[in-house]
PDB file of C-alpha atoms in Angstrom:
ATOM      1  CA  MET A   1     -52.947  -8.873-328.504  1.00  0.00           C
ATOM      2  CA  ASN A   2     -51.763 -12.088-327.588  1.00  0.00           C
ATOM      3  CA  GLU A   3     -48.362 -11.343-326.323  1.00  0.00           C
ATOM      4  CA  LEU A   4     -47.729 -14.217-324.486  1.00  0.00           C
ATOM      5  CA  ILE A   5     -43.972 -15.803-324.806  1.00  0.00           C
ATOM      6  CA  SER A   6     -44.162 -19.721-324.719  1.00  0.00           C
ATOM      7  CA  ILE A   7     -40.984 -21.187-323.869  1.00  0.00           C
ATOM      8  CA  ILE A   8     -40.558 -24.529-324.519  1.00  0.00           C
ATOM      9  CA  ILE A   9     -37.833 -27.275-323.093  1.00  0.00           C
ATOM     10  CA  PRO A  10     -36.894 -30.706-323.929  1.00  0.00           C
ATOM     11  CA  VAL A  11     -36.074 -32.307-320.810  1.00  0.00           C
ATOM     12  CA  TYR A  12     -34.017 -35.742-320.177  1.00  0.00           C
ATOM     13  CA  ASN A  13     -31.530 -36.614-317.696  1.00  0.00           C
ATOM     14  CA  VAL A  14     -31.329 -33.375-316.673  1.00  0.00           C
ATOM     15  CA  GLU A  15     -31.400 -33.767-312.827  1.00  0.00           C
ATOM     16  CA  LYS A  16     -28.389 -31.450-312.085  1.00  0.00           C
ATOM     17  CA  TYR A  17     -29.297 -28.885-314.047  1.00  0.00           C
ATOM     18  CA  ILE A  18     -32.758 -29.042-314.520  1.00  0.00           C
ATOM     19  CA  GLU A  19     -33.910 -26.761-311.181  1.00  0.00           C
ATOM     20  CA  GLU A  20     -31.454 -23.844-311.935  1.00  0.00           C
ATOM     21  CA  THR A  21     -32.914 -23.283-315.205  1.00  0.00           C
ATOM     22  CA  ILE A  22     -36.274 -23.122-314.508  1.00  0.00           C
ATOM     23  CA  ALA A  23     -35.378 -20.695-312.021  1.00  0.00           C
ATOM     24  CA  SER A  24     -33.676 -18.888-314.803  1.00  0.00           C
ATOM     25  CA  VAL A  25     -37.136 -18.560-316.194  1.00  0.00           C
ATOM     26  CA  GLU A  26     -38.889 -17.140-312.953  1.00  0.00           C
ATOM     27  CA  ALA A  27     -36.571 -14.423-312.765  1.00  0.00           C
ATOM     28  CA  GLN A  28     -37.357 -12.913-315.842  1.00  0.00           C
ATOM     29  CA  THR A  29     -38.167  -8.873-315.937  1.00  0.00           C
ATOM     30  CA  ARG A  30     -40.984  -9.801-318.792  1.00  0.00           C
ATOM     31  CA  GLY A  31     -43.557 -12.305-316.743  1.00  0.00           C
ATOM     32  CA  GLU A  32     -45.993 -12.457-319.515  1.00  0.00           C
ATOM     33  CA  TRP A  33     -44.555 -16.433-320.631  1.00  0.00           C
ATOM     34  CA  GLU A  34     -45.736 -19.940-320.368  1.00  0.00           C
ATOM     35  CA  LEU A  35     -43.079 -22.691-319.573  1.00  0.00           C
ATOM     36  CA  LEU A  36     -43.067 -25.883-321.298  1.00  0.00           C
ATOM     37  CA  LEU A  37     -41.425 -28.796-319.610  1.00  0.00           C
ATOM     38  CA  VAL A  38     -41.936 -31.510-322.404  1.00  0.00           C
ATOM     39  CA  GLU A  39     -40.044 -34.695-320.141  1.00  0.00           C
ATOM     40  CA  ASP A  40     -39.028 -37.393-322.092  1.00  0.00           C
ATOM     41  CA  CYS A  41     -39.308 -40.432-320.266  1.00  0.00           C
ATOM     42  CA  SER A  42     -36.023 -39.113-317.923  1.00  0.00           C
ATOM     43  CA  THR A  43     -34.364 -42.474-316.142  1.00  0.00           C
ATOM     44  CA  ASP A  44     -32.392 -40.421-313.525  1.00  0.00           C
ATOM     45  CA  GLY A  45     -34.341 -38.255-310.922  1.00  0.00           C
ATOM     46  CA  THR A  46     -35.371 -35.093-313.354  1.00  0.00           C
ATOM     47  CA  LEU A  47     -38.846 -35.654-313.049  1.00  0.00           C
ATOM     48  CA  ASP A  48     -39.217 -35.846-309.215  1.00  0.00           C
ATOM     49  CA  VAL A  49     -37.027 -32.783-309.026  1.00  0.00           C
ATOM     50  CA  ILE A  50     -39.664 -30.877-311.222  1.00  0.00           C
ATOM     51  CA  LYS A  51     -42.607 -32.304-309.679  1.00  0.00           C
ATOM     52  CA  ARG A  52     -40.910 -31.280-306.489  1.00  0.00           C
ATOM     53  CA  TYR A  53     -40.020 -27.492-307.978  1.00  0.00           C
ATOM     54  CA  MET A  54     -43.800 -27.001-308.864  1.00  0.00           C
ATOM     55  CA  ASP A  55     -45.162 -28.368-305.518  1.00  0.00           C
ATOM     56  CA  ARG A  56     -42.926 -25.583-304.022  1.00  0.00           C
ATOM     57  CA  SER A  57     -43.096 -22.575-306.294  1.00  0.00           C
ATOM     58  CA  GLY A  58     -46.970 -23.180-307.410  1.00  0.00           C
ATOM     59  CA  ASP A  59     -46.467 -20.864-309.974  1.00  0.00           C
ATOM     60  CA  LEU A  60     -49.327 -21.687-312.618  1.00  0.00           C
ATOM     61  CA  ARG A  61     -47.032 -20.473-316.002  1.00  0.00           C
ATOM     62  CA  ILE A  62     -44.892 -23.648-315.582  1.00  0.00           C
ATOM     63  CA  ARG A  63     -46.787 -26.811-317.158  1.00  0.00           C
ATOM     64  CA  LEU A  64     -44.849 -30.416-317.484  1.00  0.00           C
ATOM     65  CA  ILE A  65     -45.955 -32.454-320.297  1.00  0.00           C
ATOM     66  CA  ARG A  66     -44.943 -36.260-320.928  1.00  0.00           C
ATOM     67  CA  GLN A  67     -43.947 -38.358-323.599  1.00  0.00           C
ATOM     68  CA  ASN A  68     -44.693 -41.624-324.225  1.00  0.00           C
ATOM     69  CA  GLY A  69     -41.545 -43.149-323.953  1.00  0.00           C
ATOM     70  CA  ASN A  70     -38.407 -41.548-324.567  1.00  0.00           C
ATOM     71  CA  GLN A  71     -38.249 -40.335-328.855  1.00  0.00           C
ATOM     72  CA  GLY A  72     -35.693 -37.257-328.598  1.00  0.00           C
ATOM     73  CA  ALA A  73     -35.659 -33.781-328.461  1.00  0.00           C
ATOM     74  CA  ALA A  74     -37.076 -32.680-332.207  1.00  0.00           C
ATOM     75  CA  ARG A  75     -40.129 -34.617-330.970  1.00  0.00           C
ATOM     76  CA  ALA A  76     -40.152 -32.947-327.595  1.00  0.00           C
ATOM     77  CA  ARG A  77     -39.594 -29.783-329.015  1.00  0.00           C
ATOM     78  CA  ASN A  78     -42.600 -30.426-331.597  1.00  0.00           C
ATOM     79  CA  ARG A  79     -44.585 -31.467-329.286  1.00  0.00           C
ATOM     80  CA  GLY A  80     -44.113 -28.380-327.136  1.00  0.00           C
ATOM     81  CA  LEU A  81     -44.807 -26.380-330.110  1.00  0.00           C
ATOM     82  CA  ARG A  82     -48.505 -28.090-330.584  1.00  0.00           C
ATOM     83  CA  GLU A  83     -49.418 -27.677-326.910  1.00  0.00           C
ATOM     84  CA  ALA A  84     -48.265 -23.318-326.741  1.00  0.00           C
ATOM     85  CA  ARG A  85     -50.813 -21.517-326.505  1.00  0.00           C
ATOM     86  CA  GLY A  86     -48.469 -17.990-326.868  1.00  0.00           C
ATOM     87  CA  ARG A  87     -47.169 -15.675-330.385  1.00  0.00           C
ATOM     88  CA  TYR A  88     -43.942 -15.990-329.378  1.00  0.00           C
ATOM     89  CA  ILE A  89     -42.283 -19.127-329.106  1.00  0.00           C
ATOM     90  CA  ALA A  90     -38.460 -19.220-327.650  1.00  0.00           C
ATOM     91  CA  TYR A  91     -36.537 -22.204-327.002  1.00  0.00           C
ATOM     92  CA  LEU A  92     -34.570 -23.215-324.215  1.00  0.00           C
ATOM     93  CA  ASP A  93     -32.183 -26.053-323.538  1.00  0.00           C
ATOM     94  CA  ALA A  94     -32.671 -27.862-319.972  1.00  0.00           C
ATOM     95  CA  ASP A  95     -28.801 -27.373-318.634  1.00  0.00           C
ATOM     96  CA  ASP A  96     -28.557 -23.340-320.029  1.00  0.00           C
ATOM     97  CA  LEU A  97     -29.526 -19.984-318.336  1.00  0.00           C
ATOM     98  CA  TRP A  98     -31.464 -17.130-319.273  1.00  0.00           C
ATOM     99  CA  VAL A  99     -29.879 -13.869-317.658  1.00  0.00           C
ATOM    100  CA  PRO A 100     -33.094 -11.945-316.406  1.00  0.00           C
ATOM    101  CA  GLN A 101     -33.929  -9.497-319.012  1.00  0.00           C
ATOM    102  CA  LYS A 102     -33.559 -12.020-321.768  1.00  0.00           C
ATOM    103  CA  LEU A 103     -36.912 -12.177-322.804  1.00  0.00           C
ATOM    104  CA  GLU A 104     -37.373  -8.543-322.479  1.00  0.00           C
ATOM    105  CA  ARG A 105     -34.251  -7.560-324.116  1.00  0.00           C
ATOM    106  CA  GLU A 106     -35.154  -9.948-327.233  1.00  0.00           C
ATOM    107  CA  LEU A 107     -39.032  -9.497-328.070  1.00  0.00           C
ATOM    108  CA  ALA A 108     -38.337  -5.464-327.673  1.00  0.00           C
ATOM    109  CA  PHE A 109     -35.927  -6.216-330.372  1.00  0.00           C
ATOM    110  CA  LEU A 110     -37.780  -8.606-332.362  1.00  0.00           C
ATOM    111  CA  LYS A 111     -40.400  -5.722-332.393  1.00  0.00           C
ATOM    112  CA  GLU A 112     -38.584  -3.104-333.595  1.00  0.00           C
ATOM    113  CA  LYS A 113     -37.117  -4.821-336.865  1.00  0.00           C
ATOM    114  CA  GLN A 114     -40.771  -6.374-336.882  1.00  0.00           C
ATOM    115  CA  ALA A 115     -38.789  -9.559-337.340  1.00  0.00           C
ATOM    116  CA  ALA A 116     -40.247 -13.097-337.829  1.00  0.00           C
ATOM    117  CA  PHE A 117     -36.897 -14.802-336.471  1.00  0.00           C
ATOM    118  CA  VAL A 118     -34.444 -12.982-333.960  1.00  0.00           C
ATOM    119  CA  PHE A 119     -31.221 -14.621-331.598  1.00  0.00           C
ATOM    120  CA  THR A 120     -28.394 -13.318-329.444  1.00  0.00           C
ATOM    121  CA  GLY A 121     -25.431 -12.993-328.422  1.00  0.00           C
ATOM    122  CA  TYR A 122     -23.858 -15.937-325.854  1.00  0.00           C
ATOM    123  CA  GLU A 123     -22.082 -16.491-322.879  1.00  0.00           C
ATOM    124  CA  PHE A 124     -19.566 -20.321-322.872  1.00  0.00           C
ATOM    125  CA  ALA A 125     -20.429 -21.541-318.860  1.00  0.00           C
ATOM    126  CA  ASP A 126     -18.656 -24.017-317.256  1.00  0.00           C
ATOM    127  CA  GLU A 127     -20.780 -26.844-315.414  1.00  0.00           C
ATOM    128  CA  GLN A 128     -21.280 -24.640-312.415  1.00  0.00           C
ATOM    129  CA  GLY A 129     -22.878 -22.745-314.988  1.00  0.00           C
ATOM    130  CA  ARG A 130     -20.929 -19.632-314.410  1.00  0.00           C
ATOM    131  CA  GLY A 131     -20.130 -17.538-317.382  1.00  0.00           C
ATOM    132  CA  ARG A 132     -16.415 -18.089-318.276  1.00  0.00           C
ATOM    133  CA  GLY A 133     -15.883 -14.465-320.264  1.00  0.00           C
ATOM    134  CA  LYS A 134     -16.247 -15.950-323.613  1.00  0.00           C
ATOM    135  CA  VAL A 135     -18.810 -14.250-325.377  1.00  0.00           C
ATOM    136  CA  VAL A 136     -19.904 -15.060-328.689  1.00  0.00           C
ATOM    137  CA  ARG A 137     -21.172 -11.627-331.032  1.00  0.00           C
ATOM    138  CA  VAL A 138     -23.314 -11.848-333.508  1.00  0.00           C
ATOM    139  CA  PRO A 139     -24.175 -10.490-336.582  1.00  0.00           C
ATOM    140  CA  GLU A 140     -27.097  -8.024-337.661  1.00  0.00           C
ATOM    141  CA  THR A 141     -28.834  -9.979-339.884  1.00  0.00           C
ATOM    142  CA  LEU A 142     -28.282 -13.518-341.507  1.00  0.00           C
ATOM    143  CA  ASN A 143     -29.659 -15.043-344.640  1.00  0.00           C
ATOM    144  CA  TYR A 144     -29.465 -18.559-345.933  1.00  0.00           C
ATOM    145  CA  ARG A 145     -26.496 -18.193-348.363  1.00  0.00           C
ATOM    146  CA  GLN A 146     -25.158 -16.774-344.992  1.00  0.00           C
ATOM    147  CA  ALA A 147     -26.124 -19.252-342.171  1.00  0.00           C
ATOM    148  CA  LEU A 148     -24.246 -22.057-344.006  1.00  0.00           C
ATOM    149  CA  SER A 149     -20.889 -20.498-343.618  1.00  0.00           C
ATOM    150  CA  ASN A 150     -21.495 -19.221-340.201  1.00  0.00           C
ATOM    151  CA  THR A 151     -24.095 -21.499-337.576  1.00  0.00           C
ATOM    152  CA  THR A 152     -23.736 -18.980-334.943  1.00  0.00           C
ATOM    153  CA  ILE A 153     -27.306 -19.120-334.116  1.00  0.00           C
ATOM    154  CA  PHE A 154     -28.185 -21.086-330.670  1.00  0.00           C
ATOM    155  CA  THR A 155     -30.882 -22.730-330.407  1.00  0.00           C
ATOM    156  CA  SER A 156     -31.381 -21.246-326.739  1.00  0.00           C
ATOM    157  CA  THR A 157     -31.626 -17.828-328.234  1.00  0.00           C
ATOM    158  CA  VAL A 158     -33.668 -17.375-330.728  1.00  0.00           C
ATOM    159  CA  MET A 159     -37.396 -16.018-330.634  1.00  0.00           C
ATOM    160  CA  PHE A 160     -40.474 -17.199-333.723  1.00  0.00           C
ATOM    161  CA  ASP A 161     -43.569 -15.065-333.954  1.00  0.00           C
ATOM    162  CA  THR A 162     -46.090 -17.246-335.347  1.00  0.00           C
ATOM    163  CA  GLU A 163     -48.459 -14.517-336.791  1.00  0.00           C
ATOM    164  CA  LYS A 164     -45.237 -14.090-339.349  1.00  0.00           C
ATOM    165  CA  ILE A 165     -44.312 -17.594-339.464  1.00  0.00           C
ATOM    166  CA  LYS A 166     -46.682 -20.118-339.013  1.00  0.00           C
ATOM    167  CA  GLY A 167     -46.514 -22.216-335.987  1.00  0.00           C
ATOM    168  CA  GLU A 168     -46.137 -25.284-338.441  1.00  0.00           C
ATOM    169  CA  GLN A 169     -43.223 -23.975-340.181  1.00  0.00           C
ATOM    170  CA  LEU A 170     -41.217 -23.928-337.072  1.00  0.00           C
ATOM    171  CA  GLU A 171     -41.365 -27.974-336.358  1.00  0.00           C
ATOM    172  CA  MET A 172     -37.934 -29.452-336.134  1.00  0.00           C
ATOM    173  CA  PRO A 173     -36.818 -32.121-338.698  1.00  0.00           C
ATOM    174  CA  LEU A 174     -36.266 -35.631-337.596  1.00  0.00           C
ATOM    175  CA  MET A 175     -32.676 -35.714-337.967  1.00  0.00           C
ATOM    176  CA  LYS A 176     -29.449 -34.533-335.878  1.00  0.00           C
ATOM    177  CA  SER A 177     -28.755 -30.930-335.119  1.00  0.00           C
ATOM    178  CA  GLU A 178     -32.433 -30.407-335.886  1.00  0.00           C
ATOM    179  CA  ASP A 179     -32.017 -26.899-334.644  1.00  0.00           C
ATOM    180  CA  THR A 180     -30.039 -25.880-337.086  1.00  0.00           C
ATOM    181  CA  ALA A 181     -31.569 -27.820-339.965  1.00  0.00           C
ATOM    182  CA  LEU A 182     -35.089 -25.553-339.031  1.00  0.00           C
ATOM    183  CA  TRP A 183     -33.088 -22.639-338.949  1.00  0.00           C
ATOM    184  CA  PHE A 184     -31.538 -24.070-342.978  1.00  0.00           C
ATOM    185  CA  ARG A 185     -34.801 -24.276-343.624  1.00  0.00           C
ATOM    186  CA  VAL A 186     -37.099 -20.740-342.287  1.00  0.00           C
ATOM    187  CA  LEU A 187     -33.793 -18.964-343.389  1.00  0.00           C
ATOM    188  CA  ARG A 188     -34.755 -21.031-347.270  1.00  0.00           C
ATOM    189  CA  GLU A 189     -37.911 -19.846-347.355  1.00  0.00           C
ATOM    190  CA  GLY A 190     -36.307 -16.559-347.288  1.00  0.00           C
ATOM    191  CA  TYR A 191     -36.998 -15.282-344.016  1.00  0.00           C
ATOM    192  CA  ILE A 192     -34.485 -13.213-342.343  1.00  0.00           C
ATOM    193  CA  ALA A 193     -32.813 -13.790-338.767  1.00  0.00           C
ATOM    194  CA  TRP A 194     -32.317 -10.547-336.923  1.00  0.00           C
ATOM    195  CA  GLY A 195     -29.123 -11.034-334.577  1.00  0.00           C
ATOM    196  CA  LEU A 196     -29.488  -8.866-331.383  1.00  0.00           C
ATOM    197  CA  ASN A 197     -25.812  -8.431-330.208  1.00  0.00           C
ATOM    198  CA  GLU A 198     -26.387  -9.095-326.637  1.00  0.00           C
ATOM    199  CA  ASN A 199     -24.694 -11.701-323.834  1.00  0.00           C
ATOM    200  CA  LEU A 200     -28.227 -12.614-322.976  1.00  0.00           C
ATOM    201  CA  VAL A 201     -27.480 -16.392-321.978  1.00  0.00           C
ATOM    202  CA  ARG A 202     -25.241 -18.975-320.453  1.00  0.00           C
ATOM    203  CA  TYR A 203     -24.676 -22.149-322.578  1.00  0.00           C
ATOM    204  CA  ARG A 204     -23.181 -23.931-319.934  1.00  0.00           C
ATOM    205  CA  ARG A 205     -20.558 -26.860-321.077  1.00  0.00           C
ATOM    206  CA  PRO A 206     -20.137 -29.720-318.644  1.00  0.00           C
ATOM    207  CA  GLY A 207     -17.236 -32.192-318.981  1.00  0.00           C
ATOM    208  CA  ARG A 208     -17.482 -34.156-322.295  1.00  0.00           C
ATOM    209  CA  SER A 209     -14.861 -35.576-324.529  1.00  0.00           C
ATOM    210  CA  LEU A 210     -13.719 -32.396-326.704  1.00  0.00           C
ATOM    211  CA  SER A 211     -12.621 -34.762-329.784  1.00  0.00           C
ATOM    212  CA  SER A 212     -15.414 -36.918-329.991  1.00  0.00           C
ATOM    213  CA  ASN A 213     -18.100 -33.669-330.051  1.00  0.00           C
ATOM    214  CA  LYS A 214     -15.615 -32.036-332.359  1.00  0.00           C
ATOM    215  CA  LEU A 215     -15.760 -35.160-334.699  1.00  0.00           C
ATOM    216  CA  GLU A 216     -20.107 -35.635-334.345  1.00  0.00           C
ATOM    217  CA  ALA A 217     -20.542 -31.640-334.950  1.00  0.00           C
ATOM    218  CA  ILE A 218     -18.287 -32.625-337.996  1.00  0.00           C
ATOM    219  CA  ARG A 219     -20.548 -35.321-339.024  1.00  0.00           C
ATOM    220  CA  ARG A 220     -23.838 -33.283-338.496  1.00  0.00           C
ATOM    221  CA  ILE A 221     -23.073 -30.023-340.355  1.00  0.00           C
ATOM    222  CA  TRP A 222     -22.170 -32.348-343.235  1.00  0.00           C
ATOM    223  CA  ASN A 223     -24.896 -34.366-343.353  1.00  0.00           C
ATOM    224  CA  LEU A 224     -27.041 -31.007-343.232  1.00  0.00           C
ATOM    225  CA  TYR A 225     -25.356 -29.459-346.904  1.00  0.00           C
ATOM    226  CA  ARG A 226     -25.229 -32.570-348.043  1.00  0.00           C
ATOM    227  CA  LYS A 227     -28.410 -35.007-347.288  1.00  0.00           C
ATOM    228  CA  ALA A 228     -31.064 -32.128-345.541  1.00  0.00           C
ATOM    229  CA  GLU A 229     -30.308 -29.122-347.643  1.00  0.00           C
ATOM    230  CA  GLY A 230     -29.069 -31.306-350.687  1.00  0.00           C
ATOM    231  CA  LEU A 231     -25.714 -29.430-351.325  1.00  0.00           C
ATOM    232  CA  SER A 232     -23.443 -30.158-353.680  1.00  0.00           C
ATOM    233  CA  VAL A 233     -19.850 -31.926-352.546  1.00  0.00           C
ATOM    234  CA  PHE A 234     -18.056 -28.852-353.339  1.00  0.00           C
ATOM    235  CA  CYS A 235     -20.667 -26.586-351.980  1.00  0.00           C
ATOM    236  CA  SER A 236     -20.967 -28.569-349.212  1.00  0.00           C
ATOM    237  CA  ALA A 237     -16.853 -28.197-349.084  1.00  0.00           C
ATOM    238  CA  TYR A 238     -17.028 -24.510-349.335  1.00  0.00           C
ATOM    239  CA  HIS A 239     -19.558 -23.685-346.635  1.00  0.00           C
ATOM    240  CA  PHE A 240     -17.864 -26.210-344.376  1.00  0.00           C
ATOM    241  CA  CYS A 241     -14.262 -24.681-344.392  1.00  0.00           C
ATOM    242  CA  PHE A 242     -15.927 -20.984-342.827  1.00  0.00           C
ATOM    243  CA  TRP A 243     -18.305 -23.083-340.518  1.00  0.00           C
ATOM    244  CA  ALA A 244     -14.652 -24.186-339.030  1.00  0.00           C
ATOM    245  CA  VAL A 245     -12.927 -20.357-338.968  1.00  0.00           C
ATOM    246  CA  ARG A 246     -15.734 -19.548-336.916  1.00  0.00           C
ATOM    247  CA  ALA A 247     -16.714 -22.510-335.107  1.00  0.00           C
ATOM    248  CA  VAL A 248     -13.113 -22.683-333.622  1.00  0.00           C
ATOM    249  CA  LYS A 249     -12.904 -18.399-333.125  1.00  0.00           C
ATOM    250  CA  ARG A 250     -15.858 -19.638-331.098  1.00  0.00           C
ATOM    251  CA  ARG A 251     -14.053 -21.861-328.503  1.00  0.00           C
ATOM    252  CA  ILE A 252     -10.865 -19.544-327.754  1.00  0.00           C
TER     253      ILE A 252
END
């Protein structure tokens, strides 16, 4: 039986963070995994950092995949998906961190619920990866209608079982907020997302312009409602109001 977990990390210009992120995977209490680092033609020293790490660790579970030209996170994740050998798919962003029990606890939860799609709670972290004490709690389940108003599913927390949901169904759309667009599409097809309400991920938030981030988030969620999901202006506004309230609560 294939019990391998394929972990997919799109990698671009993260020389400051990628070593610590890889180390958090190697520290997992469940060792049956492969790590696919999809290098998207970084312009900084990211590639050299990865090569040195791989040479030093000698861990054959780590695989480096190089893209031909910078193609963006969605295509990088989709490349990793095509190269994956495992039954289970987990995503991790290149600057985020997992606690050591993340894979073990999440896989046990997925099996307990006989689920195709699970996600976990997480904690906001500073630029050094230290938890800031703000933990995002997650609901027990989310269906499609609920998820439209509650985009609490965070990419670095998810896991899929490809015996219940086929790999081609997990290809991310080529658009902004491709991860949320994927969750919407999967849930629209009738799947339920099960939430493990445990803090197993640290979401690193490097210093950036908060105002520009908020405006971009607003544009992206609105475009998802109107273009990807084809919702009316009224329905989009309805779900947007709930999304905005929950988004603020997660950050205060």
